[in-house]
Short mmCIF file of C-alpha atoms in Angstrom, two decimals:
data_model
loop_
_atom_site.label_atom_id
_atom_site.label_comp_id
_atom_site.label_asym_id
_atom_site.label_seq_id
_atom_site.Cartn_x
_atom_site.Cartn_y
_atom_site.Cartn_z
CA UNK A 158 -11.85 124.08 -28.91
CA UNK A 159 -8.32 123.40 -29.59
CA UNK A 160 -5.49 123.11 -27.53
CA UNK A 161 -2.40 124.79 -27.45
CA UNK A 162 -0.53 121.18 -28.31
CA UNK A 163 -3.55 120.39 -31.03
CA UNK A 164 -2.55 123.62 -32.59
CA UNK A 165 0.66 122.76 -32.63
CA UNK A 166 0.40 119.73 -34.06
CA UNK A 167 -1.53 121.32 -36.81
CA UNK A 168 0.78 123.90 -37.57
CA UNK A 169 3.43 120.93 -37.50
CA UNK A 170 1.36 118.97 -39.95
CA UNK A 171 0.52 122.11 -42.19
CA UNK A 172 4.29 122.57 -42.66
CA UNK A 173 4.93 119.04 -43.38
CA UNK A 174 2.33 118.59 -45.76
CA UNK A 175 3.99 122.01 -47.74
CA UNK A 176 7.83 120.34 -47.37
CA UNK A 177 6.06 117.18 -49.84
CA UNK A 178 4.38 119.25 -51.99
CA UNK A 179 7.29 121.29 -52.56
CA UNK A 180 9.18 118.25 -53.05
CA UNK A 181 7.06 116.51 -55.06
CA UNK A 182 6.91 119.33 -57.61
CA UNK A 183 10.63 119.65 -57.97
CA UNK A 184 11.27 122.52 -55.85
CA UNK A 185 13.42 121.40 -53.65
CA UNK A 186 15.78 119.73 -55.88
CA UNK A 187 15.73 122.85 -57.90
CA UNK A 188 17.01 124.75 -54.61
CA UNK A 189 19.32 122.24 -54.26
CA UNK A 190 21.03 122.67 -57.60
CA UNK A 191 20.81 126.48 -57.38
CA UNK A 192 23.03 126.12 -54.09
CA UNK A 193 25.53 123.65 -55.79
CA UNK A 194 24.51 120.38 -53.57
CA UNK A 195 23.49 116.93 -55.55
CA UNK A 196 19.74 117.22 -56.88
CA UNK A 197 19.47 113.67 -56.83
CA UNK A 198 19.51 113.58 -53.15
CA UNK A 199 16.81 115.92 -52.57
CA UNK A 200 14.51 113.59 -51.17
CA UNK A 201 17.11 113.04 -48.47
CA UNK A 202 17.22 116.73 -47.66
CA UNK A 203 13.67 117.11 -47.30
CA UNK A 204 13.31 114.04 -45.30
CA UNK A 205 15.66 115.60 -43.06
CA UNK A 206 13.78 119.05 -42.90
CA UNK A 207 10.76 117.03 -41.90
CA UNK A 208 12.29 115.25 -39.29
CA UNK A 209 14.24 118.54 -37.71
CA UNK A 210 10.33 120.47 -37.98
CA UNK A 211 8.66 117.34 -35.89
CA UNK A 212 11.65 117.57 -33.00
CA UNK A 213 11.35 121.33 -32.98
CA UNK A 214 7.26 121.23 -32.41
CA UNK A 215 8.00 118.25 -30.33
CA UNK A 216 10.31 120.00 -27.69
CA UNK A 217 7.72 122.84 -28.10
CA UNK A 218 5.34 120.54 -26.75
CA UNK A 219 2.85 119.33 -29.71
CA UNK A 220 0.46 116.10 -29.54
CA UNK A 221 3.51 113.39 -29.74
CA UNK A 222 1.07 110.65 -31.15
CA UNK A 223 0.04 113.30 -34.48
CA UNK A 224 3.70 114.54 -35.03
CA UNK A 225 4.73 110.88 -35.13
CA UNK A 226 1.81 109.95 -37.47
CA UNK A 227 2.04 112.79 -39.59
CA UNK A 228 6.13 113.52 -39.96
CA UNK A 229 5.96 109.25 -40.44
CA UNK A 230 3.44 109.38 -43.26
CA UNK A 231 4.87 112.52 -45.32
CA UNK A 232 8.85 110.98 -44.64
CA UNK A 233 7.33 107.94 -46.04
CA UNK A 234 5.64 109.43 -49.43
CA UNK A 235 9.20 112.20 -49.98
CA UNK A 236 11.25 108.57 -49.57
CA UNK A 237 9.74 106.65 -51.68
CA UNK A 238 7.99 109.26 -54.69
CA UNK A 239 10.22 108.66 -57.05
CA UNK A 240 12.16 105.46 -56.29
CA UNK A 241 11.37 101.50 -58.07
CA UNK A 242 7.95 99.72 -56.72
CA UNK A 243 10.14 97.25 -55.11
CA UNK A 244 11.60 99.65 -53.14
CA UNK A 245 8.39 101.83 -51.90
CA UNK A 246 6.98 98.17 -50.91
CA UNK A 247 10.40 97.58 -48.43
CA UNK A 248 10.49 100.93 -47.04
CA UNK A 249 7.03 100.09 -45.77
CA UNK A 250 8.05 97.21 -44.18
CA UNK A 251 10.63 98.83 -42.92
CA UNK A 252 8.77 101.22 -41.54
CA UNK A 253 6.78 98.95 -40.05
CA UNK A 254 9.60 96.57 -38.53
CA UNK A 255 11.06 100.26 -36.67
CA UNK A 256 7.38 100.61 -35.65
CA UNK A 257 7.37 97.48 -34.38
CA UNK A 258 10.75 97.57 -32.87
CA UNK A 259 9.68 100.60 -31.23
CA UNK A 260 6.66 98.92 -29.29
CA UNK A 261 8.69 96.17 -28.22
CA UNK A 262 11.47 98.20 -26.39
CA UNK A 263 9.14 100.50 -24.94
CA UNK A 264 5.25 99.16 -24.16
CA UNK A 265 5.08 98.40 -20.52
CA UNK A 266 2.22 95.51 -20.94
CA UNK A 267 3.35 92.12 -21.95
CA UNK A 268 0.66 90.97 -24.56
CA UNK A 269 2.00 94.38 -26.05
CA UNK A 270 5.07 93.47 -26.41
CA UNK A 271 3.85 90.18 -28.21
CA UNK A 272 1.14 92.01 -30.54
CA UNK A 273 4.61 94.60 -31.73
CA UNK A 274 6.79 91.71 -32.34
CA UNK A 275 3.94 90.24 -34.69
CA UNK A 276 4.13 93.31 -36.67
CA UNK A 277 7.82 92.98 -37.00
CA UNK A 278 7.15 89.12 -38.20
CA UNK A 279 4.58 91.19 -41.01
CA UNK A 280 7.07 93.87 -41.91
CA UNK A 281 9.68 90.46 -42.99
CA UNK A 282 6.55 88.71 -45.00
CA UNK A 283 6.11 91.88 -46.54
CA UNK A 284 9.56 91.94 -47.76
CA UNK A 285 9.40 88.07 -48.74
CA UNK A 286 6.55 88.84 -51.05
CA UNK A 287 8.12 91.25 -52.60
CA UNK A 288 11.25 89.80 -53.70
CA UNK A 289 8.59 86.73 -54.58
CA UNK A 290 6.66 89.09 -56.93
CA UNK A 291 9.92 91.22 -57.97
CA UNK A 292 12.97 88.76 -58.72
CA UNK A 293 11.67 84.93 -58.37
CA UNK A 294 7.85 85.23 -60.29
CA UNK A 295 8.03 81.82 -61.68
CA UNK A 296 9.02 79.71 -58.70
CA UNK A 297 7.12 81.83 -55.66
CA UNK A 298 10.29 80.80 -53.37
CA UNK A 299 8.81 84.11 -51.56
CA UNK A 300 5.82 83.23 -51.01
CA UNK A 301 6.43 79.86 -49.69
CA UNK A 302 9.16 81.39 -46.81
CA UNK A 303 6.56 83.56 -46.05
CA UNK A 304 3.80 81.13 -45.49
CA UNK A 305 6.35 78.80 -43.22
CA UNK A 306 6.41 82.08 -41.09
CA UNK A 307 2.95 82.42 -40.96
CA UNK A 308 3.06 79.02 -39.39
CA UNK A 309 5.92 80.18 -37.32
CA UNK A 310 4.40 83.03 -35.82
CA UNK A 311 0.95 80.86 -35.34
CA UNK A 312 2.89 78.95 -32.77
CA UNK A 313 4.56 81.60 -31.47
CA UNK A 314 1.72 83.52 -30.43
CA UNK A 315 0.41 80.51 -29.15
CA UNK A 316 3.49 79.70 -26.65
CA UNK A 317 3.87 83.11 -26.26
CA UNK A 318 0.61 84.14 -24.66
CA UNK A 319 0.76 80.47 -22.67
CA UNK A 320 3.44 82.39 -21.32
CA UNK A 321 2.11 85.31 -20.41
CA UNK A 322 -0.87 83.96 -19.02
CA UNK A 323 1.44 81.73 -16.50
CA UNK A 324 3.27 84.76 -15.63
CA UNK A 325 -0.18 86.52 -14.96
CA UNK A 326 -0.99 83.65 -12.83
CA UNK A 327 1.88 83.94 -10.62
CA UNK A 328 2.70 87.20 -10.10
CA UNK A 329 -0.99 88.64 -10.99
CA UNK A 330 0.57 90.99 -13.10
CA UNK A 331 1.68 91.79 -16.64
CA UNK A 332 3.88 94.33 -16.50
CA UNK A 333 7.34 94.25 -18.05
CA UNK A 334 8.69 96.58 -15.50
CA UNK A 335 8.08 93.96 -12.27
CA UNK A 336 9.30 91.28 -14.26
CA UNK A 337 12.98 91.01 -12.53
CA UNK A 338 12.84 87.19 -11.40
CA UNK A 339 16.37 86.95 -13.07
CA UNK A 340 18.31 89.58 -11.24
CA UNK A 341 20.10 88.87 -8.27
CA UNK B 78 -6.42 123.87 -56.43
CA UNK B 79 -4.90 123.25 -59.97
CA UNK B 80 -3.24 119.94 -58.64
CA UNK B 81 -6.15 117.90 -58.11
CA UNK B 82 -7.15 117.08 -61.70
CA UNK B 83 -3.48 116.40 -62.06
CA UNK B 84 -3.28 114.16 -58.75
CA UNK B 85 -6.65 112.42 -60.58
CA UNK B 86 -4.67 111.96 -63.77
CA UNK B 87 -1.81 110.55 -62.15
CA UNK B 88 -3.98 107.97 -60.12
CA UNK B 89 -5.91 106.61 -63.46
CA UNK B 90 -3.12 106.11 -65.18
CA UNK B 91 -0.65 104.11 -61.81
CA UNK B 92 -3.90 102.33 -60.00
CA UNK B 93 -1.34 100.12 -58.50
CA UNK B 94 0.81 102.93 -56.57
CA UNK B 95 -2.37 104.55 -56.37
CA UNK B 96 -3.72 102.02 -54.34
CA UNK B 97 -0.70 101.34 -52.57
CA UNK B 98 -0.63 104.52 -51.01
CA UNK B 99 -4.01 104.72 -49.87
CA UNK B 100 -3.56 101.48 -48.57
CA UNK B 101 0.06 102.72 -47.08
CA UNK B 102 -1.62 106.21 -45.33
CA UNK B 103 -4.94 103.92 -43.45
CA UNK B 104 -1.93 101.03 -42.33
CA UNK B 105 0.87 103.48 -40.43
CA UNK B 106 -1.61 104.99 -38.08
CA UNK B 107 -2.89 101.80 -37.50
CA UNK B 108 0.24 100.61 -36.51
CA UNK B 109 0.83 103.11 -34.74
CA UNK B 110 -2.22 102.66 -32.88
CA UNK B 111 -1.40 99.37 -32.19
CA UNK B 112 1.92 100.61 -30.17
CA UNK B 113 0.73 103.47 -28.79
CA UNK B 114 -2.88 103.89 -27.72
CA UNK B 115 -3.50 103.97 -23.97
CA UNK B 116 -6.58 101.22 -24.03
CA UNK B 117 -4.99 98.15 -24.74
CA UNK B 118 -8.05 95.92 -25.59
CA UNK B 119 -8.37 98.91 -28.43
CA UNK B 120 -4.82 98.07 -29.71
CA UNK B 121 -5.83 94.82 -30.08
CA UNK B 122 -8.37 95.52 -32.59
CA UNK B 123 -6.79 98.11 -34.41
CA UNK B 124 -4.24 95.14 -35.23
CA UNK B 125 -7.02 93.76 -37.77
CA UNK B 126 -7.19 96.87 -39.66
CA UNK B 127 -2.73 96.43 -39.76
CA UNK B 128 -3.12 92.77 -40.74
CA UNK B 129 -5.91 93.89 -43.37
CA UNK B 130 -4.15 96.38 -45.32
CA UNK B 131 -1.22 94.16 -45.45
CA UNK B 132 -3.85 91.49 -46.82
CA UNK B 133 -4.53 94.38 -49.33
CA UNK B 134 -0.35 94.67 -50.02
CA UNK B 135 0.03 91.04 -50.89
CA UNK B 136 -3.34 91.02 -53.33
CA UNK B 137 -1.30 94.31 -54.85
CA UNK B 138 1.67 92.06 -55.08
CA UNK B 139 -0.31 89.24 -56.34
CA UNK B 140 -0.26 86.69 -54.08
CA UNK B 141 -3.85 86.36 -54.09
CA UNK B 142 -3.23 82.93 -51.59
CA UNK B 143 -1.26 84.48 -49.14
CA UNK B 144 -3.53 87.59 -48.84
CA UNK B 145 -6.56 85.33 -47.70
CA UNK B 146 -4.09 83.17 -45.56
CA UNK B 147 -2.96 86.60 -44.16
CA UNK B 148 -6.98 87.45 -43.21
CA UNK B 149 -7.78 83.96 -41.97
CA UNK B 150 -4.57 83.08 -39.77
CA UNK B 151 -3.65 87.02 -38.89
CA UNK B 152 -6.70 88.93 -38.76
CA UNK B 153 -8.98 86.49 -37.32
CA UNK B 154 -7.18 83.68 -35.67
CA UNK B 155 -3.94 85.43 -33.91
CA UNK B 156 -5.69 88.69 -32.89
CA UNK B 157 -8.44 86.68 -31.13
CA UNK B 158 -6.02 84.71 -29.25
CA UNK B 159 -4.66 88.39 -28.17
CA UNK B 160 -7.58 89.27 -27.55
CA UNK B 161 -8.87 86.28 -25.38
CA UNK B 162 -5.01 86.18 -23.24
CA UNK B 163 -5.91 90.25 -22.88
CA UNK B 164 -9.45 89.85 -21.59
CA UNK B 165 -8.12 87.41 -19.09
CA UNK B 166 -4.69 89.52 -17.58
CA UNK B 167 -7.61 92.21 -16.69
CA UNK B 168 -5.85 95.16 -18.34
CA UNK B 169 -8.77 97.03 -16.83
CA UNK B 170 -6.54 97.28 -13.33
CA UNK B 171 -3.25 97.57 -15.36
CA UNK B 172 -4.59 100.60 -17.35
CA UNK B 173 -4.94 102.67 -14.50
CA UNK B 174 -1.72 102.03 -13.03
CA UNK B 175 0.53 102.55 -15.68
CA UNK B 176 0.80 104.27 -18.81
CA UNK B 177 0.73 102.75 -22.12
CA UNK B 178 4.78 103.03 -22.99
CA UNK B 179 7.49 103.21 -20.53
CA UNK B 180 10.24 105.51 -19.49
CA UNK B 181 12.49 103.97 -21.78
CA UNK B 182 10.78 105.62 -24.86
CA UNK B 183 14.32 107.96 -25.80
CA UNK B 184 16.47 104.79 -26.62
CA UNK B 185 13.39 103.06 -28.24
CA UNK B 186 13.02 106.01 -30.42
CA UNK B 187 16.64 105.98 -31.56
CA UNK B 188 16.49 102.32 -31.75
CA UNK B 189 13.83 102.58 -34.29
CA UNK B 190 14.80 105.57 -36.28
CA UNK B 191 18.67 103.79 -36.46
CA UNK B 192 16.74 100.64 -37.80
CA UNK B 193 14.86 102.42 -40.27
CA UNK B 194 17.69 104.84 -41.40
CA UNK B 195 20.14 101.29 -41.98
CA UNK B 196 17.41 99.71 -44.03
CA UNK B 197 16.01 102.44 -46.35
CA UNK B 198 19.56 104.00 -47.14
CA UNK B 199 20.85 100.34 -48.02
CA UNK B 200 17.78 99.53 -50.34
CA UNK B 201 17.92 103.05 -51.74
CA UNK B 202 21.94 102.46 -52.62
CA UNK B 203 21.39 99.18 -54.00
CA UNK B 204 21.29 99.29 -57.67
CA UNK B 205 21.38 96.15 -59.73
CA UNK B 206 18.83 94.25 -58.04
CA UNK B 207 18.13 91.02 -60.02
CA UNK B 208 14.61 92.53 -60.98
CA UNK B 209 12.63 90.40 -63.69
CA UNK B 210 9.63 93.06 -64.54
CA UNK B 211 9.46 91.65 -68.01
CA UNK B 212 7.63 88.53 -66.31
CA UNK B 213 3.88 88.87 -65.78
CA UNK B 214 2.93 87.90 -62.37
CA UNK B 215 0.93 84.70 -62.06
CA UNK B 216 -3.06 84.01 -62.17
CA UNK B 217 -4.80 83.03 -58.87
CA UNK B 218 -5.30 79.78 -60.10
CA UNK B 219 -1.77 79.10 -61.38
CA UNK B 220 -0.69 81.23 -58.24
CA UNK B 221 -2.47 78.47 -56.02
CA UNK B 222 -1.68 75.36 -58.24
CA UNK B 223 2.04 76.07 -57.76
CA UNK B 224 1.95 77.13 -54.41
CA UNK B 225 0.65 73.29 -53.22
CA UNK B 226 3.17 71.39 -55.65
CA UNK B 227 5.70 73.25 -54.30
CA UNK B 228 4.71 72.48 -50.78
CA UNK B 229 4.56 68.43 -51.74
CA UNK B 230 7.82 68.51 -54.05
CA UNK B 231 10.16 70.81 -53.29
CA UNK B 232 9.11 71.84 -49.70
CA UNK B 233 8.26 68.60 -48.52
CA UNK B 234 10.18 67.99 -45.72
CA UNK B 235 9.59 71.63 -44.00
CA UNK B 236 6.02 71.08 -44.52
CA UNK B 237 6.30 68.09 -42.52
CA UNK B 238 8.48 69.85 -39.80
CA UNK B 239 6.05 72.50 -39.85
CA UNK B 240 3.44 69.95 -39.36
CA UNK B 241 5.50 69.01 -35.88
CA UNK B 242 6.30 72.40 -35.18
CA UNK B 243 2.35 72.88 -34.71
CA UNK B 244 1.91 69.91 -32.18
CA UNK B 245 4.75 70.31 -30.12
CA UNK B 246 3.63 74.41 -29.53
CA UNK B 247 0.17 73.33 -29.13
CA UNK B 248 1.35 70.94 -26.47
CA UNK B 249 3.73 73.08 -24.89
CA UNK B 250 0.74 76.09 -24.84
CA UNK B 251 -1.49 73.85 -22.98
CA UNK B 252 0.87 72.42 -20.77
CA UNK B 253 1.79 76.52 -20.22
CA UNK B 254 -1.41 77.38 -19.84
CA UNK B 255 -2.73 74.46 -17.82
CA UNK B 256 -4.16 76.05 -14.32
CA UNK B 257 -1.99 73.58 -12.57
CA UNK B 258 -2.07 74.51 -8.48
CA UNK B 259 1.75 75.37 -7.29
CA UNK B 260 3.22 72.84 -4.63
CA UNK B 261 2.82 75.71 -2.06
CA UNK B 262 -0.26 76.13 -3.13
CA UNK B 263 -0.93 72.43 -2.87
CA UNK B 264 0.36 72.59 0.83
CA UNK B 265 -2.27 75.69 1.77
CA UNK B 266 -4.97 73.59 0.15
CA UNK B 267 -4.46 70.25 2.39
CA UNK B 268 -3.87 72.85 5.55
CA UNK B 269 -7.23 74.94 4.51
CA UNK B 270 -9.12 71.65 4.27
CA UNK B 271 -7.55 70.21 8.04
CA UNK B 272 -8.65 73.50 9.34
CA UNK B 273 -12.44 73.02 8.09
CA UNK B 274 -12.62 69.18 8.73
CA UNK B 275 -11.59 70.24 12.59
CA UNK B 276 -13.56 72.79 12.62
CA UNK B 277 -16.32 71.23 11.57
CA UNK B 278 -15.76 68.43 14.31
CA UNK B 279 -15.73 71.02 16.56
CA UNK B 280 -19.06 72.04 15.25
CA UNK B 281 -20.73 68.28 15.71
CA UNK B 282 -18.99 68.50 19.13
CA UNK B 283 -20.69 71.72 20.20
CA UNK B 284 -24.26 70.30 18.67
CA UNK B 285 -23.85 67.11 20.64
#
């Protein structure tokens, strides 16, 4: 059966899903121009409508993890619907840089912490291989930067989770919160 | 129900966005899967499907090289070493005792939208962007035949500091990693061993 917060994060997702269609057909810049406001921003407005729906049904107390997912997804497709290719493929690395940025402030468990910052390291290839395939075809300067990272983040894992695993060794525990050998 | 054969329409006639939506929908869950689920061995291989559907993103963007790079170095070779340093920090007693993100998750949240926010509204106010989409992208072959003379003309001297780069982390991992004994360690060792050489003295004594 479901819950009170699955329901809620249905209803949530429901009214999302309507906010992009509406968009998508034109509505809401149509709205937008009937009330004297710029129609060219409308994506902005209903980006903004999603966002205040997913903290209302959040402080109502809905499934956090399917309100992310879902108000992420739909913000994604009303940012990018009608914008250049170039710029749908940075706002997903973008997206996935703040996802990634996200995990490393907050996850508790070291390796964690290491697996977020490798998305980050993919949301920047992303990017380079864009600009690659988007401004430099001929020369691949993009590409090239983003297979030195690839290397670079090959040895960072690998120093990284050394370090961890000496950390785990010494103070038979990986979490970020004991880690406070530097305060005083 | 009308919008289907339309949405049908519109994805025979843009295959790429097409494509790079599906491909966009399967990877943010993932992701977020990665940073959020609760069993953290899970996480770990939910990163494949993230470093897969970027694999997908680069073949979209035509760097067929990089995409199997991506597979071979990403999806197989990094997440295993996750997954090998996670199987031996026994998340199976950290799991119970903590939860997956910590209290912290407020500023992290703000942190991340602010990030987001900065970079979409300055791509989306950028106009002018030096864009050349009258150039067809490369073949695979000519994609992969000027990758490597790049890497020996051009890029020769990073590829060589790469080359070091390698060695000294793989040194520095091992040394890391090396189960090396502390000194005070050490110092119990050499007193656990007095203990059991007298008392196994003791032990002739008492049999004599």
């Amino acid at each position: 059966m479901l819950s009170k917060s699955n329901l809620q994060s249905l209803l949530f997702l429901a009214v999302a899903v309507g906010i992009t269609l509406l968009f998508l057909t034109g509505q809401v810049g149509g709205v937008l121009s009937g009330a004297g406001l710029p129609a060219y921003k409308a994506d902005l407005f209903a980006f903004l409508a999603i966002v205040s729906v997913a903290v209302v049904s959040l402080a109502f107390g809905g499934n956090k993890t399917m309100i992310m997912i879902g108000g992420t997804v739909t913000a994604f497709i009303v940012l990018t619907a009608f914008q250049d290719s170039m710029v749908r493929y940075m706002t997903l690395g973008a997206i996935f840089f703040a996802i990634g940025a996200y995990g490393m402030v907050a996850s508790r468990n070291a390796v964690r912490m290491l697996m977020s910052i490798e998305l980050m390291i993919n949301a920047a290839n992303i990017n380079f291989v864009t600009f690659s395939r988007a401004v430099d075809p001929e020369h691949l300067g993009g590409q090239l930067f983003a297979i030195f990272v690839l290397t670079v983040a090959a040895a960072e894992a690998a120093v990284g989770l050394a370090i961890v695993l000496a950390i785990y060794r010494n103070m038979a525990t990986v979490d970020m919160e004991k880690f406070n050998l530097l305060k005083w | 129900m009308e919008g289907f054969p339309q949405l049908t329409t519109w994805a025979q006639a843009n295959v790429e966005q097409a494509v790079f939506y599906l491909l966009a929908v399967i990877a943010i869950p993932l992701a977020y899967g990665v940073v959020c689920d609760r069993n953290i061995i899970r996480s770990g291989f939910l990163l494949i499907g993230v470093f897969s559907t970027i694999a997908g993103l680069f073949i979209l963007l035509s760097a067929q090289f990089l995409a199997l790079a991506q597979i071979m170095i990403y999806g197989v070779g990094i997440t295993l070493v996750v997954v090998i340093a996670l199987m031996l920090t026994n998340p199976k007693a950290e799991k119970e005792s903590m939860p997956a993100l910590s209290i912290h998750k407020g500023p992290a949240i703000f942190v991340a939208c602010f990030l987001f926010m900065c970079v979409y509204l300055a791509l989306r106010s950028a106009e002018n962007w030096p864009v050349k989409t009258d150039v067809a992208a490369l073949s695979a072959a000519e994609n992969l035949s000027r990758i490597g003379q790049s890497l020996l003309t051009n890029y020769s001297f990073h590829f060589e500091f790469a080359s070091i780069l390698l060695l000294a982390a793989l040194i520095g991992a091992v040394m890391l990693a090396k189960a090396e004994p502390a000194v005070h360690d050490l110092n119990e060792l050499s007193a656990n061993e007095d203990k059991l050489k007298s008392s196994e003295r003791a032990d002739d004594v008492v049999k004599v």
